[in-house]
PDB file of C-alpha atoms in Angstrom:
ATOM      1  CA  UNK A   1      45.822  42.193  89.496  1.00  0.00           C
ATOM      2  CA  UNK A   2      44.205  45.234  91.068  1.00  0.00           C
ATOM      3  CA  UNK A   3      46.452  48.044  92.382  1.00  0.00           C
ATOM      4  CA  UNK A   4      45.292  47.478  95.975  1.00  0.00           C
ATOM      5  CA  UNK A   5      46.159  43.778  95.754  1.00  0.00           C
ATOM      6  CA  UNK A   6      49.600  44.651  94.387  1.00  0.00           C
ATOM      7  CA  UNK A   7      50.115  47.074  97.255  1.00  0.00           C
ATOM      8  CA  UNK A   8      49.149  44.442  99.837  1.00  0.00           C
ATOM      9  CA  UNK A   9      51.350  41.854  98.156  1.00  0.00           C
ATOM     10  CA  UNK A  10      54.319  44.218  98.210  1.00  0.00           C
ATOM     11  CA  UNK A  11      53.662  45.141 101.829  1.00  0.00           C
ATOM     12  CA  UNK A  12      53.456  41.500 102.822  1.00  0.00           C
ATOM     13  CA  UNK A  13      56.734  40.730 101.073  1.00  0.00           C
ATOM     14  CA  UNK A  14      58.500  43.628 102.764  1.00  0.00           C
ATOM     15  CA  UNK A  15      57.239  42.496 106.183  1.00  0.00           C
ATOM     16  CA  UNK A  16      58.514  38.966 105.559  1.00  0.00           C
ATOM     17  CA  UNK A  17      61.868  40.258 104.394  1.00  0.00           C
ATOM     18  CA  UNK A  18      62.092  42.523 107.422  1.00  0.00           C
ATOM     19  CA  UNK A  19      61.433  39.589 109.754  1.00  0.00           C
ATOM     20  CA  UNK A  20      64.038  37.471 108.047  1.00  0.00           C
ATOM     21  CA  UNK A  21      66.675  40.174 108.402  1.00  0.00           C
ATOM     22  CA  UNK A  22      65.895  41.124 111.990  1.00  0.00           C
ATOM     23  CA  UNK A  23      67.800  39.226 114.719  1.00  0.00           C
ATOM     24  CA  UNK A  24      65.537  37.584 117.279  1.00  0.00           C
ATOM     25  CA  UNK A  25      66.269  39.246 120.622  1.00  0.00           C
ATOM     26  CA  UNK A  26      66.165  36.990 123.652  1.00  0.00           C
ATOM     27  CA  UNK A  27      63.714  38.272 126.283  1.00  0.00           C
ATOM     28  CA  UNK A  28      65.218  38.995 129.680  1.00  0.00           C
ATOM     29  CA  UNK A  29      64.592  36.358 132.335  1.00  0.00           C
ATOM     30  CA  UNK A  30      62.364  37.454 135.223  1.00  0.00           C
ATOM     31  CA  UNK A  31      63.902  38.032 138.651  1.00  0.00           C
ATOM     32  CA  UNK A  32      62.151  34.879 139.901  1.00  0.00           C
ATOM     33  CA  UNK A  33      64.360  32.830 137.575  1.00  0.00           C
ATOM     34  CA  UNK A  34      67.292  33.538 139.899  1.00  0.00           C
ATOM     35  CA  UNK A  35      65.540  32.795 143.208  1.00  0.00           C
ATOM     36  CA  UNK A  36      67.680  29.687 143.822  1.00  0.00           C
ATOM     37  CA  UNK A  37      71.004  31.443 143.296  1.00  0.00           C
ATOM     38  CA  UNK A  38      73.485  31.394 146.188  1.00  0.00           C
ATOM     39  CA  UNK A  39      73.698  35.199 146.056  1.00  0.00           C
ATOM     40  CA  UNK A  40      71.396  37.926 144.695  1.00  0.00           C
ATOM     41  CA  UNK A  41      71.643  38.484 140.941  1.00  0.00           C
ATOM     42  CA  UNK A  42      71.373  42.222 140.363  1.00  0.00           C
ATOM     43  CA  UNK A  43      69.439  42.504 137.126  1.00  0.00           C
ATOM     44  CA  UNK A  44      70.611  45.258 134.809  1.00  0.00           C
ATOM     45  CA  UNK A  45      68.276  47.766 133.227  1.00  0.00           C
ATOM     46  CA  UNK A  46      68.922  46.719 129.645  1.00  0.00           C
ATOM     47  CA  UNK A  47      67.187  49.779 128.249  1.00  0.00           C
ATOM     48  CA  UNK A  48      70.226  51.776 129.370  1.00  0.00           C
ATOM     49  CA  UNK A  49      72.557  49.760 127.151  1.00  0.00           C
ATOM     50  CA  UNK A  50      73.073  49.812 123.410  1.00  0.00           C
ATOM     51  CA  UNK A  51      70.832  47.146 121.879  1.00  0.00           C
ATOM     52  CA  UNK A  52      73.911  45.734 120.115  1.00  0.00           C
ATOM     53  CA  UNK A  53      74.988  44.268 123.443  1.00  0.00           C
ATOM     54  CA  UNK A  54      71.747  42.464 124.312  1.00  0.00           C
ATOM     55  CA  UNK A  55      71.397  38.687 123.795  1.00  0.00           C
ATOM     56  CA  UNK A  56      70.115  37.921 120.329  1.00  0.00           C
ATOM     57  CA  UNK A  57      69.956  35.043 117.866  1.00  0.00           C
ATOM     58  CA  UNK A  58      71.746  35.911 114.634  1.00  0.00           C
ATOM     59  CA  UNK A  59      72.993  34.271 111.457  1.00  0.00           C
ATOM     60  CA  UNK A  60      76.135  32.215 111.999  1.00  0.00           C
ATOM     61  CA  UNK A  61      78.810  34.197 110.177  1.00  0.00           C
ATOM     62  CA  UNK A  62      81.699  32.886 112.314  1.00  0.00           C
ATOM     63  CA  UNK A  63      82.671  30.054 109.984  1.00  0.00           C
ATOM     64  CA  UNK A  64      82.945  27.775 113.018  1.00  0.00           C
ATOM     65  CA  UNK A  65      81.197  24.512 113.870  1.00  0.00           C
ATOM     66  CA  UNK A  66      78.193  24.229 116.197  1.00  0.00           C
ATOM     67  CA  UNK A  67      79.166  24.149 119.853  1.00  0.00           C
ATOM     68  CA  UNK A  68      82.067  26.583 119.417  1.00  0.00           C
ATOM     69  CA  UNK A  69      82.352  29.895 121.273  1.00  0.00           C
ATOM     70  CA  UNK A  70      83.806  32.729 119.202  1.00  0.00           C
ATOM     71  CA  UNK A  71      84.872  35.982 120.849  1.00  0.00           C
ATOM     72  CA  UNK A  72      85.095  38.990 118.537  1.00  0.00           C
ATOM     73  CA  UNK A  73      87.141  41.492 120.522  1.00  0.00           C
ATOM     74  CA  UNK A  74      86.779  44.206 117.873  1.00  0.00           C
ATOM     75  CA  UNK A  75      82.990  44.328 118.162  1.00  0.00           C
ATOM     76  CA  UNK A  76      82.687  43.337 121.846  1.00  0.00           C
ATOM     77  CA  UNK A  77      80.589  40.300 120.979  1.00  0.00           C
ATOM     78  CA  UNK A  78      80.669  36.670 122.022  1.00  0.00           C
ATOM     79  CA  UNK A  79      78.991  34.094 119.767  1.00  0.00           C
ATOM     80  CA  UNK A  80      77.816  30.655 120.835  1.00  0.00           C
ATOM     81  CA  UNK A  81      77.461  28.766 117.560  1.00  0.00           C
ATOM     82  CA  UNK A  82      74.204  26.809 117.751  1.00  0.00           C
ATOM     83  CA  UNK A  83      74.002  25.385 114.236  1.00  0.00           C
ATOM     84  CA  UNK A  84      75.477  25.811 110.772  1.00  0.00           C
ATOM     85  CA  UNK A  85      73.093  28.724 110.237  1.00  0.00           C
ATOM     86  CA  UNK A  86      72.492  30.259 113.694  1.00  0.00           C
ATOM     87  CA  UNK A  87      74.451  31.645 116.619  1.00  0.00           C
ATOM     88  CA  UNK A  88      73.538  33.255 119.922  1.00  0.00           C
ATOM     89  CA  UNK A  89      75.282  36.612 120.345  1.00  0.00           C
ATOM     90  CA  UNK A  90      76.044  38.345 123.638  1.00  0.00           C
ATOM     91  CA  UNK A  91      77.611  41.710 124.501  1.00  0.00           C
ATOM     92  CA  UNK A  92      80.911  41.589 126.374  1.00  0.00           C
ATOM     93  CA  UNK A  93      83.734  43.682 127.764  1.00  0.00           C
ATOM     94  CA  UNK A  94      87.221  42.736 126.617  1.00  0.00           C
ATOM     95  CA  UNK A  95      90.815  43.417 127.632  1.00  0.00           C
ATOM     96  CA  UNK A  96      91.996  46.985 127.880  1.00  0.00           C
ATOM     97  CA  UNK A  97      94.892  48.115 125.702  1.00  0.00           C
ATOM     98  CA  UNK A  98      97.943  46.025 126.564  1.00  0.00           C
ATOM     99  CA  UNK A  99      95.906  43.236 128.182  1.00  0.00           C
ATOM    100  CA  UNK A 100      94.046  41.763 125.213  1.00  0.00           C
ATOM    101  CA  UNK A 101      94.575  38.084 124.492  1.00  0.00           C
ATOM    102  CA  UNK A 102      93.785  36.212 121.293  1.00  0.00           C
ATOM    103  CA  UNK A 103      94.033  32.546 120.483  1.00  0.00           C
ATOM    104  CA  UNK A 104      92.306  29.200 120.853  1.00  0.00           C
ATOM    105  CA  UNK A 105      91.478  27.477 124.124  1.00  0.00           C
ATOM    106  CA  UNK A 106      89.181  24.932 125.730  1.00  0.00           C
ATOM    107  CA  UNK A 107      86.848  25.311 128.689  1.00  0.00           C
ATOM    108  CA  UNK A 108      88.300  22.871 131.201  1.00  0.00           C
ATOM    109  CA  UNK A 109      86.450  24.048 134.278  1.00  0.00           C
ATOM    110  CA  UNK A 110      83.205  25.808 135.171  1.00  0.00           C
ATOM    111  CA  UNK A 111      82.250  27.405 138.486  1.00  0.00           C
ATOM    112  CA  UNK A 112      79.155  28.998 139.986  1.00  0.00           C
ATOM    113  CA  UNK A 113      79.828  32.098 142.097  1.00  0.00           C
ATOM    114  CA  UNK A 114      83.610  31.551 142.047  1.00  0.00           C
ATOM    115  CA  UNK A 115      86.161  33.079 144.361  1.00  0.00           C
ATOM    116  CA  UNK A 116      88.664  35.372 142.653  1.00  0.00           C
ATOM    117  CA  UNK A 117      92.423  34.982 143.016  1.00  0.00           C
ATOM    118  CA  UNK A 118      94.208  38.003 141.489  1.00  0.00           C
ATOM    119  CA  UNK A 119      97.286  37.071 139.454  1.00  0.00           C
ATOM    120  CA  UNK A 120     100.842  38.057 140.416  1.00  0.00           C
ATOM    121  CA  UNK A 121     100.789  40.729 137.702  1.00  0.00           C
ATOM    122  CA  UNK A 122      97.630  42.221 139.204  1.00  0.00           C
ATOM    123  CA  UNK A 123      99.267  42.296 142.642  1.00  0.00           C
ATOM    124  CA  UNK A 124     102.312  44.033 141.194  1.00  0.00           C
ATOM    125  CA  UNK A 125     100.161  46.677 139.502  1.00  0.00           C
ATOM    126  CA  UNK A 126      97.763  47.170 142.412  1.00  0.00           C
ATOM    127  CA  UNK A 127      99.501  46.740 145.766  1.00  0.00           C
ATOM    128  CA  UNK A 128      97.114  45.834 148.559  1.00  0.00           C
ATOM    129  CA  UNK A 129      94.920  43.498 146.535  1.00  0.00           C
ATOM    130  CA  UNK A 130      93.841  40.534 148.642  1.00  0.00           C
ATOM    131  CA  UNK A 131      95.038  37.079 147.654  1.00  0.00           C
ATOM    132  CA  UNK A 132      91.450  35.875 147.515  1.00  0.00           C
ATOM    133  CA  UNK A 133      88.112  37.636 147.068  1.00  0.00           C
ATOM    134  CA  UNK A 134      85.165  35.650 148.372  1.00  0.00           C
ATOM    135  CA  UNK A 135      82.204  34.788 146.121  1.00  0.00           C
ATOM    136  CA  UNK A 136      79.254  37.165 146.002  1.00  0.00           C
ATOM    137  CA  UNK A 137      77.744  40.142 144.180  1.00  0.00           C
ATOM    138  CA  UNK A 138      80.893  42.259 144.669  1.00  0.00           C
ATOM    139  CA  UNK A 139      83.263  39.613 143.342  1.00  0.00           C
ATOM    140  CA  UNK A 140      84.789  40.708 140.002  1.00  0.00           C
ATOM    141  CA  UNK A 141      84.053  37.282 138.455  1.00  0.00           C
ATOM    142  CA  UNK A 142      80.344  37.636 139.135  1.00  0.00           C
ATOM    143  CA  UNK A 143      77.891  34.753 139.060  1.00  0.00           C
ATOM    144  CA  UNK A 144      79.772  32.285 136.844  1.00  0.00           C
ATOM    145  CA  UNK A 145      83.217  31.635 135.414  1.00  0.00           C
ATOM    146  CA  UNK A 146      84.368  29.492 132.497  1.00  0.00           C
ATOM    147  CA  UNK A 147      88.096  28.749 132.761  1.00  0.00           C
ATOM    148  CA  UNK A 148      90.139  28.703 129.550  1.00  0.00           C
ATOM    149  CA  UNK A 149      92.964  26.194 129.123  1.00  0.00           C
ATOM    150  CA  UNK A 150      95.413  25.701 126.268  1.00  0.00           C
ATOM    151  CA  UNK A 151      97.398  22.471 125.842  1.00  0.00           C
ATOM    152  CA  UNK A 152      96.244  21.411 129.288  1.00  0.00           C
ATOM    153  CA  UNK A 153      97.526  24.552 131.014  1.00  0.00           C
ATOM    154  CA  UNK A 154      95.452  27.325 132.590  1.00  0.00           C
ATOM    155  CA  UNK A 155      95.730  30.468 130.459  1.00  0.00           C
ATOM    156  CA  UNK A 156      94.544  32.540 133.477  1.00  0.00           C
ATOM    157  CA  UNK A 157      91.863  33.962 131.168  1.00  0.00           C
ATOM    158  CA  UNK A 158      88.181  33.499 131.942  1.00  0.00           C
ATOM    159  CA  UNK A 159      84.758  34.155 130.512  1.00  0.00           C
ATOM    160  CA  UNK A 160      82.897  35.441 133.546  1.00  0.00           C
ATOM    161  CA  UNK A 161      80.192  37.661 134.978  1.00  0.00           C
ATOM    162  CA  UNK A 162      80.899  41.065 136.435  1.00  0.00           C
ATOM    163  CA  UNK A 163      80.162  43.340 139.353  1.00  0.00           C
ATOM    164  CA  UNK A 164      80.613  46.278 136.932  1.00  0.00           C
ATOM    165  CA  UNK A 165      77.901  45.834 134.273  1.00  0.00           C
ATOM    166  CA  UNK A 166      78.448  49.367 132.935  1.00  0.00           C
ATOM    167  CA  UNK A 167      81.722  48.146 131.383  1.00  0.00           C
ATOM    168  CA  UNK A 168      79.966  45.852 128.893  1.00  0.00           C
ATOM    169  CA  UNK A 169      80.688  47.051 125.368  1.00  0.00           C
ATOM    170  CA  UNK A 170      84.058  48.510 126.353  1.00  0.00           C
ATOM    171  CA  UNK A 171      87.721  47.564 126.662  1.00  0.00           C
ATOM    172  CA  UNK A 172      88.001  47.460 130.412  1.00  0.00           C
ATOM    173  CA  UNK A 173      89.203  44.118 131.746  1.00  0.00           C
ATOM    174  CA  UNK A 174      92.641  42.700 132.459  1.00  0.00           C
ATOM    175  CA  UNK A 175      92.246  40.438 129.461  1.00  0.00           C
ATOM    176  CA  UNK A 176      89.297  38.313 130.556  1.00  0.00           C
ATOM    177  CA  UNK A 177      85.910  38.355 128.844  1.00  0.00           C
ATOM    178  CA  UNK A 178      83.174  39.944 130.963  1.00  0.00           C
ATOM    179  CA  UNK A 179      79.445  39.408 130.538  1.00  0.00           C
ATOM    180  CA  UNK A 180      76.300  40.571 132.285  1.00  0.00           C
ATOM    181  CA  UNK A 181      75.641  38.122 135.132  1.00  0.00           C
ATOM    182  CA  UNK A 182      72.307  37.118 133.573  1.00  0.00           C
ATOM    183  CA  UNK A 183      74.058  36.384 130.278  1.00  0.00           C
ATOM    184  CA  UNK A 184      76.929  34.382 131.732  1.00  0.00           C
ATOM    185  CA  UNK A 185      74.415  32.276 133.686  1.00  0.00           C
ATOM    186  CA  UNK A 186      72.643  31.562 130.400  1.00  0.00           C
ATOM    187  CA  UNK A 187      75.915  30.756 128.596  1.00  0.00           C
ATOM    188  CA  UNK A 188      77.055  28.558 131.501  1.00  0.00           C
ATOM    189  CA  UNK A 189      73.984  26.350 131.139  1.00  0.00           C
ATOM    190  CA  UNK A 190      74.468  26.003 127.381  1.00  0.00           C
ATOM    191  CA  UNK A 191      78.208  25.292 127.455  1.00  0.00           C
ATOM    192  CA  UNK A 192      79.741  21.964 128.519  1.00  0.00           C
ATOM    193  CA  UNK A 193      83.293  21.403 129.707  1.00  0.00           C
ATOM    194  CA  UNK A 194      85.420  20.727 126.638  1.00  0.00           C
ATOM    195  CA  UNK A 195      83.892  23.532 124.568  1.00  0.00           C
ATOM    196  CA  UNK A 196      86.342  25.106 122.116  1.00  0.00           C
ATOM    197  CA  UNK A 197      86.797  28.870 122.449  1.00  0.00           C
ATOM    198  CA  UNK A 198      88.300  31.062 119.749  1.00  0.00           C
ATOM    199  CA  UNK A 199      89.271  34.629 120.670  1.00  0.00           C
ATOM    200  CA  UNK A 200      89.827  36.874 117.641  1.00  0.00           C
TER     201      UNK A 200
END
């Protein structure tokens, strides 16, 4: 084989290998996709965030079955297992030191633009908190909430959107799992009630 042909063959192989190893990033939905929302969805400028926290399809390395949600608190990632070989990965914010929760739960309830009811512990730590915060762009639960139950009881932990997108990729919450509003809307549509959630 001629040297030029060998060079092209090698280049082609390296391109194919590069494609196979590169996660497939999910393009951001256009603003028009949220026109029917009850409240405005404030789209984040994703270029300002580390690319590690953008939605992407990756190899399924969780060891869990399709349909499972796996939360990796160490890396600030949430995985929706799509098949034996693939998972959809999202960036998240997790519980601050002293608030982190780990375990297994089930999504027993889902809500669009939920109201927020601070827990008794939150009221004790922050006097003056209202008993209820109405739905909307300023609500800490954001555009969607997935409610985690264990043995039929509410754990008080949620996977939810956020009014503070700059916290994604950090340890900032009171134990809940925060996502960009656009991402939690996407996850909400892909996740039925009864989904198993594993927080590691």
